[in-house]
Amino acid sequence: MPELPEVETVKQVIRPQITGQSIRSVRILHEKVIAYPGPDEFAERLRGKTITGMRRRGKFLCFHFDGGERMVLHLRMTGHLLVLPAEEPVEKHTHLILNLSDGKQLRFIDLRRFGRFWLLRKGESDAVTGVRKLGPEPSSKKLTAVYLKGRIGTSRRSIKEALLDQTVVAGIGNIYSDEILFTAGIRPKRNCAELSDDEWERLAETIPRLMAFMIRKNRIPAEDYTRSRGREYRNTPYLKVYGHAGEPCPNCGAPLEKNKIGGRSSVFCPNCQK
DNA sequence: GGTGCCCTGTGG
DNA sequence: CCACAGGGCACC
């Protein structure tokens, strides 16, 4: 479900509601969502901790506690977070509840149960979470045409697969890879090794600009987010190709085409994208 | 690299 | 009924 802009929204909505709170108790309703360590240790170590901050890295969320421990969360396809009063009914697919000192609860809800939590000790490596392998953020000044060409310029993969590789750039998913390639005028199936310097430049320019635009458009007041139960905060009105297969291209009017790349669907304009 | 899998729900 | 869904990983 969420890619970088949506995860950023979750962070912006949730962070002010939980920072400074301490965790009174932990309720794990489905142990599977706790990837590391075991569920008992996870709950035991969280209890009594104070939340000092919350950050995003790629599609990961990282909760910081006093004493230096941190909890890492990946929402995967359908995971989301809500802060609700303890008396609110617990909805279906709720897998983890943190009882906070102000009487509210931080809840993790995930229909498909793909989302995962990790709890790391102070200074413990995040190799286990995958955060350590992430490539630069789209907003990073490290993300240049020279970087992209050097990192994947000889790869025999398609450019779409490379953009989905979190070790190349962090945070791009199936929606925004299609949007980026449309804006940059490059077909998703194009082989990385055949892209021109000009095309690497266009990618390096498009990735941060489009992601920043989507983050800005995705902002939502916490009340609206909570009222819609974390469901209606997506960039759908701004997507030019994703979800629009068969419809006219917004640039040239030619019907947008859809194909499969590495098991993921991909929408593009056969006319505007070379 | 491709494929299957982890899950549940929805839409054709 | 089957195909598909915004993610990521293990396995040939």
Tab-separated table of C-alpha atoms (C1' of nucleotides) in Angstrom:
chain	number	residue	atom	x	y	z
A	1	MET	CA	0.000	0.000	0.000
A	2	PRO	CA	2.029	2.912	1.164
A	3	GLU	CA	5.052	4.229	-0.643
A	4	LEU	CA	7.327	6.980	0.610
A	5	PRO	CA	4.823	9.892	0.415
A	6	GLU	CA	2.127	7.946	2.258
A	7	VAL	CA	4.555	6.721	4.919
A	8	GLU	CA	5.678	10.327	5.344
A	9	THR	CA	2.036	11.319	5.889
A	10	VAL	CA	1.605	8.602	8.505
A	11	LYS	CA	4.677	9.937	10.297
A	12	GLN	CA	3.465	13.539	10.191
A	13	VAL	CA	0.046	12.562	11.532
A	14	ILE	CA	1.135	10.093	14.202
A	15	ARG	CA	4.330	11.668	15.554
A	16	PRO	CA	2.796	14.654	17.396
A	17	GLN	CA	0.211	12.381	18.986
A	18	ILE	CA	2.696	9.980	20.545
A	19	THR	CA	5.902	11.922	21.176
A	20	GLY	CA	6.502	12.332	24.899
A	21	GLN	CA	4.057	9.555	25.803
A	22	SER	CA	5.212	6.521	27.695
A	23	ILE	CA	4.035	2.987	26.997
A	24	ARG	CA	1.952	1.650	29.857
A	25	SER	CA	1.360	-1.758	28.370
A	26	VAL	CA	1.619	-3.703	25.149
A	27	ARG	CA	-1.015	-5.963	23.671
A	28	ILE	CA	-0.023	-8.267	20.842
A	29	LEU	CA	-3.069	-9.702	19.085
A	30	HIS	CA	-1.158	-11.446	16.334
A	31	GLU	CA	2.389	-12.539	17.112
A	32	LYS	CA	3.362	-12.918	13.489
A	33	VAL	CA	3.711	-9.187	12.961
A	34	ILE	CA	6.580	-9.117	15.458
A	35	ALA	CA	9.613	-10.058	13.374
A	36	TYR	CA	12.287	-9.513	16.025
A	37	PRO	CA	12.870	-10.346	18.832
A	38	GLY	CA	10.254	-12.833	20.123
A	39	PRO	CA	6.845	-11.407	21.079
A	40	ASP	CA	7.324	-11.805	24.837
A	41	GLU	CA	10.650	-9.996	24.847
A	42	PHE	CA	9.244	-7.373	22.456
A	43	ALA	CA	6.387	-6.550	24.813
A	44	GLU	CA	8.520	-6.728	27.946
A	45	ARG	CA	11.182	-4.364	26.693
A	46	LEU	CA	8.657	-1.822	25.335
A	47	ARG	CA	6.746	-1.511	28.583
A	48	GLY	CA	7.558	1.684	30.476
A	49	LYS	CA	9.552	3.233	27.626
A	50	THR	CA	9.004	6.869	26.665
A	51	ILE	CA	8.652	7.734	22.986
A	52	THR	CA	11.123	10.485	22.201
A	53	GLY	CA	10.644	10.736	18.442
A	54	MET	CA	9.650	9.158	15.174
A	55	ARG	CA	11.408	9.139	11.835
A	56	ARG	CA	10.945	7.791	8.340
A	57	ARG	CA	13.602	6.130	6.201
A	58	GLY	CA	12.414	4.910	2.809
A	59	LYS	CA	9.156	3.103	3.567
A	60	PHE	CA	10.244	2.267	7.130
A	61	LEU	CA	9.071	4.053	10.259
A	62	CYS	CA	11.386	4.241	13.254
A	63	PHE	CA	10.202	5.004	16.796
A	64	HIS	CA	12.862	6.237	19.228
A	65	PHE	CA	12.703	5.621	22.970
A	66	ASP	CA	14.510	6.938	26.004
A	67	GLY	CA	17.494	4.747	26.696
A	68	GLY	CA	18.323	4.468	22.985
A	69	GLU	CA	16.162	1.526	21.930
A	70	ARG	CA	14.141	1.893	18.750
A	71	MET	CA	11.197	0.152	17.156
A	72	VAL	CA	11.179	-0.213	13.377
A	73	LEU	CA	7.971	-0.765	11.404
A	74	HIS	CA	7.336	-1.598	7.759
A	75	LEU	CA	3.692	-1.208	6.702
A	76	ARG	CA	4.118	-3.310	3.534
A	77	MET	CA	0.890	-3.457	1.488
A	78	THR	CA	-2.025	-2.756	3.796
A	79	GLY	CA	-0.600	-1.824	7.193
A	80	HIS	CA	-1.571	1.405	8.916
A	81	LEU	CA	-1.369	3.155	12.259
A	82	LEU	CA	-4.054	4.904	14.270
A	83	VAL	CA	-4.071	6.781	17.552
A	84	LEU	CA	-7.441	6.273	19.209
A	85	PRO	CA	-8.979	6.580	22.678
A	86	ALA	CA	-8.761	3.258	24.522
A	87	GLU	CA	-12.563	3.002	24.644
A	88	GLU	CA	-12.902	2.927	20.830
A	89	PRO	CA	-13.849	-0.557	19.636
A	90	VAL	CA	-10.913	-2.594	18.342
A	91	GLU	CA	-11.496	-3.089	14.654
A	92	LYS	CA	-10.862	-6.266	12.716
A	93	HIS	CA	-7.241	-6.889	11.657
A	94	THR	CA	-5.772	-4.982	14.612
A	95	HIS	CA	-2.547	-6.801	15.500
A	96	LEU	CA	-0.698	-4.609	18.013
A	97	ILE	CA	-1.870	-2.084	20.594
A	98	LEU	CA	0.415	0.166	22.633
A	99	ASN	CA	-1.378	1.707	25.625
A	100	LEU	CA	-0.057	5.232	26.075
A	101	SER	CA	0.210	7.334	29.225
A	102	ASP	CA	-2.457	9.828	28.041
A	103	GLY	CA	-5.092	7.076	27.825
A	104	LYS	CA	-4.921	6.758	24.066
A	105	GLN	CA	-3.674	3.801	22.111
A	106	LEU	CA	-1.328	3.462	19.171
A	107	ARG	CA	-2.817	0.668	17.076
A	108	PHE	CA	-1.387	-1.278	14.158
A	109	ILE	CA	-4.017	-2.539	11.732
A	110	ASP	CA	-3.136	-4.667	8.721
A	111	LEU	CA	-5.622	-6.597	6.620
A	112	ARG	CA	-3.060	-8.737	4.831
A	113	ARG	CA	-0.762	-9.075	7.831
A	114	PHE	CA	2.405	-8.452	5.813
A	115	GLY	CA	3.584	-5.556	7.989
A	116	ARG	CA	6.447	-6.196	10.423
A	117	PHE	CA	7.884	-4.774	13.661
A	118	TRP	CA	11.434	-4.998	14.955
A	119	LEU	CA	12.759	-3.803	18.316
A	120	LEU	CA	16.445	-2.920	18.443
A	121	ARG	CA	18.635	-2.281	21.468
A	122	LYS	CA	20.710	0.854	21.777
A	123	GLY	CA	23.336	0.773	19.061
A	124	GLU	CA	22.100	-2.553	17.670
A	125	SER	CA	22.566	-2.855	13.903
A	126	ASP	CA	19.499	-2.501	11.747
A	127	ALA	CA	20.796	-5.095	9.316
A	128	VAL	CA	17.968	-7.354	10.511
A	129	THR	CA	15.322	-4.822	9.427
A	130	GLY	CA	16.730	-4.041	5.993
A	131	VAL	CA	17.083	-0.332	6.770
A	132	ARG	CA	20.852	-0.571	6.511
A	133	LYS	CA	20.739	-1.662	2.884
A	134	LEU	CA	18.549	1.216	1.734
A	135	GLY	CA	19.804	3.507	-1.001
A	136	PRO	CA	19.640	7.306	-0.728
A	137	GLU	CA	16.380	9.115	-0.075
A	138	PRO	CA	14.879	10.823	-3.147
A	139	SER	CA	15.540	14.161	-1.411
A	140	SER	CA	19.216	13.340	-0.829
A	141	LYS	CA	21.849	15.324	-2.692
A	142	LYS	CA	23.574	11.996	-3.287
A	143	LEU	CA	20.836	11.144	-5.771
A	144	THR	CA	22.403	12.431	-8.984
A	145	ALA	CA	22.559	11.262	-12.581
A	146	VAL	CA	26.154	10.212	-11.932
A	147	TYR	CA	25.054	8.126	-8.957
A	148	LEU	CA	22.225	6.433	-10.857
A	149	LYS	CA	24.359	5.675	-13.894
A	150	GLY	CA	27.175	4.375	-11.714
A	151	ARG	CA	24.873	2.263	-9.579
A	152	ILE	CA	22.646	0.683	-12.252
A	153	GLY	CA	23.983	1.978	-15.569
A	154	THR	CA	25.353	-1.410	-16.593
A	155	SER	CA	22.506	-3.458	-15.140
A	156	ARG	CA	20.630	-5.742	-17.512
A	157	ARG	CA	17.462	-5.183	-15.517
A	158	SER	CA	14.672	-2.938	-16.762
A	159	ILE	CA	14.655	0.596	-15.375
A	160	LYS	CA	11.330	-0.141	-13.689
A	161	GLU	CA	12.822	-3.046	-11.709
A	162	ALA	CA	15.821	-0.931	-10.771
A	163	LEU	CA	13.602	1.882	-9.454
A	164	LEU	CA	11.724	-0.655	-7.310
A	165	ASP	CA	15.023	-1.852	-5.821
A	166	GLN	CA	15.191	-0.197	-2.399
A	167	THR	CA	18.991	-0.431	-2.333
A	168	VAL	CA	19.143	1.881	-5.390
A	169	VAL	CA	16.730	4.587	-4.182
A	170	ALA	CA	14.715	4.249	-0.964
A	171	GLY	CA	10.951	4.581	-0.978
A	172	ILE	CA	9.830	4.198	-4.595
A	173	GLY	CA	7.082	1.610	-5.104
A	174	ASN	CA	4.943	0.417	-7.976
A	175	ILE	CA	2.791	3.547	-8.260
A	176	TYR	CA	5.521	6.144	-8.212
A	177	SER	CA	7.922	4.166	-10.392
A	178	ASP	CA	5.265	4.347	-13.139
A	179	GLU	CA	4.664	8.043	-12.477
A	180	ILE	CA	8.384	8.835	-12.477
A	181	LEU	CA	8.984	6.982	-15.730
A	182	PHE	CA	6.014	8.695	-17.370
A	183	THR	CA	7.261	12.126	-16.334
A	184	ALA	CA	10.796	11.300	-17.455
A	185	GLY	CA	9.510	9.952	-20.791
A	186	ILE	CA	11.113	6.513	-20.406
A	187	ARG	CA	9.400	3.187	-21.016
A	188	PRO	CA	9.355	0.906	-17.961
A	189	LYS	CA	10.775	-2.044	-19.915
A	190	ARG	CA	13.838	-0.156	-21.130
A	191	ASN	CA	17.076	-1.838	-20.166
A	192	CYS	CA	19.180	0.189	-17.731
A	193	ALA	CA	22.296	-0.392	-19.807
A	194	GLU	CA	20.840	1.382	-22.827
A	195	LEU	CA	19.717	4.615	-21.130
A	196	SER	CA	21.398	7.806	-22.338
A	197	ASP	CA	23.083	10.432	-20.159
A	198	ASP	CA	20.150	12.707	-20.888
A	199	GLU	CA	17.732	10.079	-19.604
A	200	TRP	CA	19.741	9.574	-16.400
A	201	GLU	CA	19.619	13.340	-15.932
A	202	ARG	CA	15.855	13.372	-16.394
A	203	LEU	CA	15.447	10.569	-13.849
A	204	ALA	CA	17.687	12.263	-11.292
A	205	GLU	CA	15.685	15.453	-11.717
A	206	THR	CA	12.241	13.815	-11.765
A	207	ILE	CA	12.588	11.487	-8.751
A	208	PRO	CA	13.061	14.150	-6.043
A	209	ARG	CA	10.700	16.652	-7.677
A	210	LEU	CA	7.821	14.204	-8.085
A	211	MET	CA	8.236	12.691	-4.640
A	212	ALA	CA	8.347	16.140	-3.010
A	213	PHE	CA	5.211	17.131	-4.928
A	214	MET	CA	3.397	13.974	-3.829
A	215	ILE	CA	4.426	14.455	-0.190
A	216	ARG	CA	3.102	18.018	-0.316
A	217	LYS	CA	-0.177	16.994	-1.936
A	218	ASN	CA	-0.582	14.129	0.490
A	219	ARG	CA	-0.640	16.232	3.651
A	220	ILE	CA	-3.778	15.743	5.701
A	221	PRO	CA	-4.976	17.045	9.073
A	222	ALA	CA	-4.702	14.421	11.808
A	223	GLU	CA	-8.460	14.653	12.449
A	224	ASP	CA	-9.277	13.786	8.825
A	225	TYR	CA	-6.795	10.924	8.860
A	226	THR	CA	-8.265	9.502	12.054
A	227	ARG	CA	-11.855	10.040	10.965
A	228	SER	CA	-11.227	8.106	7.744
A	229	ARG	CA	-9.416	5.462	9.811
A	230	GLY	CA	-6.167	5.998	7.936
A	231	ARG	CA	-7.676	5.036	4.617
A	232	GLU	CA	-8.205	8.267	2.708
A	233	TYR	CA	-4.944	10.053	2.430
A	234	ARG	CA	-3.626	8.909	-0.878
A	235	ASN	CA	-2.484	10.771	-3.965
A	236	THR	CA	-4.965	9.183	-6.366
A	237	PRO	CA	-6.174	12.458	-7.949
A	238	TYR	CA	-2.617	13.352	-8.932
A	239	LEU	CA	-1.645	10.067	-10.546
A	240	LYS	CA	-1.263	10.466	-14.299
A	241	VAL	CA	-0.817	6.851	-15.412
A	242	TYR	CA	-1.123	4.419	-12.500
A	243	GLY	CA	-4.654	3.038	-12.441
A	244	HIS	CA	-5.414	4.639	-15.814
A	245	ALA	CA	-4.616	1.826	-18.255
A	246	GLY	CA	-6.758	2.112	-21.375
A	247	GLU	CA	-7.545	5.769	-20.729
A	248	PRO	CA	-6.100	8.573	-22.862
A	249	CYS	CA	-2.609	9.799	-22.010
A	250	PRO	CA	-2.873	13.211	-20.286
A	251	ASN	CA	-0.167	14.523	-22.627
A	252	CYS	CA	-1.023	13.141	-26.072
A	253	GLY	CA	-4.343	11.321	-25.777
A	254	ALA	CA	-3.046	7.942	-26.944
A	255	PRO	CA	-4.472	5.033	-24.906
A	256	LEU	CA	-2.218	4.149	-21.971
A	257	GLU	CA	-0.929	0.588	-22.095
A	258	LYS	CA	-0.369	-1.933	-19.320
A	259	ASN	CA	2.075	-4.797	-19.061
A	260	LYS	CA	3.838	-6.968	-16.493
A	261	ILE	CA	7.396	-6.397	-15.363
A	262	GLY	CA	8.913	-8.623	-12.717
A	263	GLY	CA	5.456	-9.688	-11.573
A	264	ARG	CA	4.239	-6.102	-11.096
A	265	SER	CA	1.803	-4.300	-13.342
A	266	SER	CA	3.118	-1.316	-15.212
A	267	VAL	CA	1.229	1.445	-17.020
A	268	PHE	CA	2.830	3.708	-19.606
A	269	CYS	CA	2.165	5.835	-22.675
A	270	PRO	CA	3.432	4.084	-25.824
A	271	ASN	CA	3.738	7.456	-27.531
A	272	CYS	CA	5.275	9.791	-24.903
A	273	GLN	CA	7.598	7.224	-23.333
A	274	LYS	CA	10.487	6.092	-25.503
B	1	DG	C1'	16.231	-12.978	-13.794
B	2	DG	C1'	11.825	-15.432	-13.037
B	3	DT	C1'	8.418	-17.745	-9.674
B	4	DG	C1'	5.990	-18.642	-5.535
B	5	DC	C1'	4.723	-17.220	-1.143
B	6	DC	C1'	3.171	-14.638	2.801
B	7	DC	C1'	-2.508	-12.837	3.693
B	8	DT	C1'	-7.375	-11.063	2.969
B	9	DG	C1'	-10.611	-8.800	0.251
B	10	DT	C1'	-12.615	-7.104	-3.952
B	11	DG	C1'	-13.979	-6.988	-8.629
B	12	DG	C1'	-14.577	-8.987	-13.156
C	1	DC	C1'	-14.274	-19.030	-9.895
C	2	DC	C1'	-9.973	-16.629	-10.882
C	3	DA	C1'	-6.951	-12.510	-11.163
C	4	DC	C1'	-5.216	-8.924	-8.857
C	5	DA	C1'	-3.758	-5.515	-5.050
C	6	DG	C1'	0.535	0.196	-3.553
C	7	DG	C1'	5.984	-4.982	-0.688
C	8	DG	C1'	9.643	-7.888	-0.001
C	9	DC	C1'	11.815	-12.151	0.523
C	10	DA	C1'	13.420	-17.058	-0.329
C	11	DC	C1'	14.197	-20.149	-3.763
C	12	DC	C1'	15.772	-22.148	-8.005
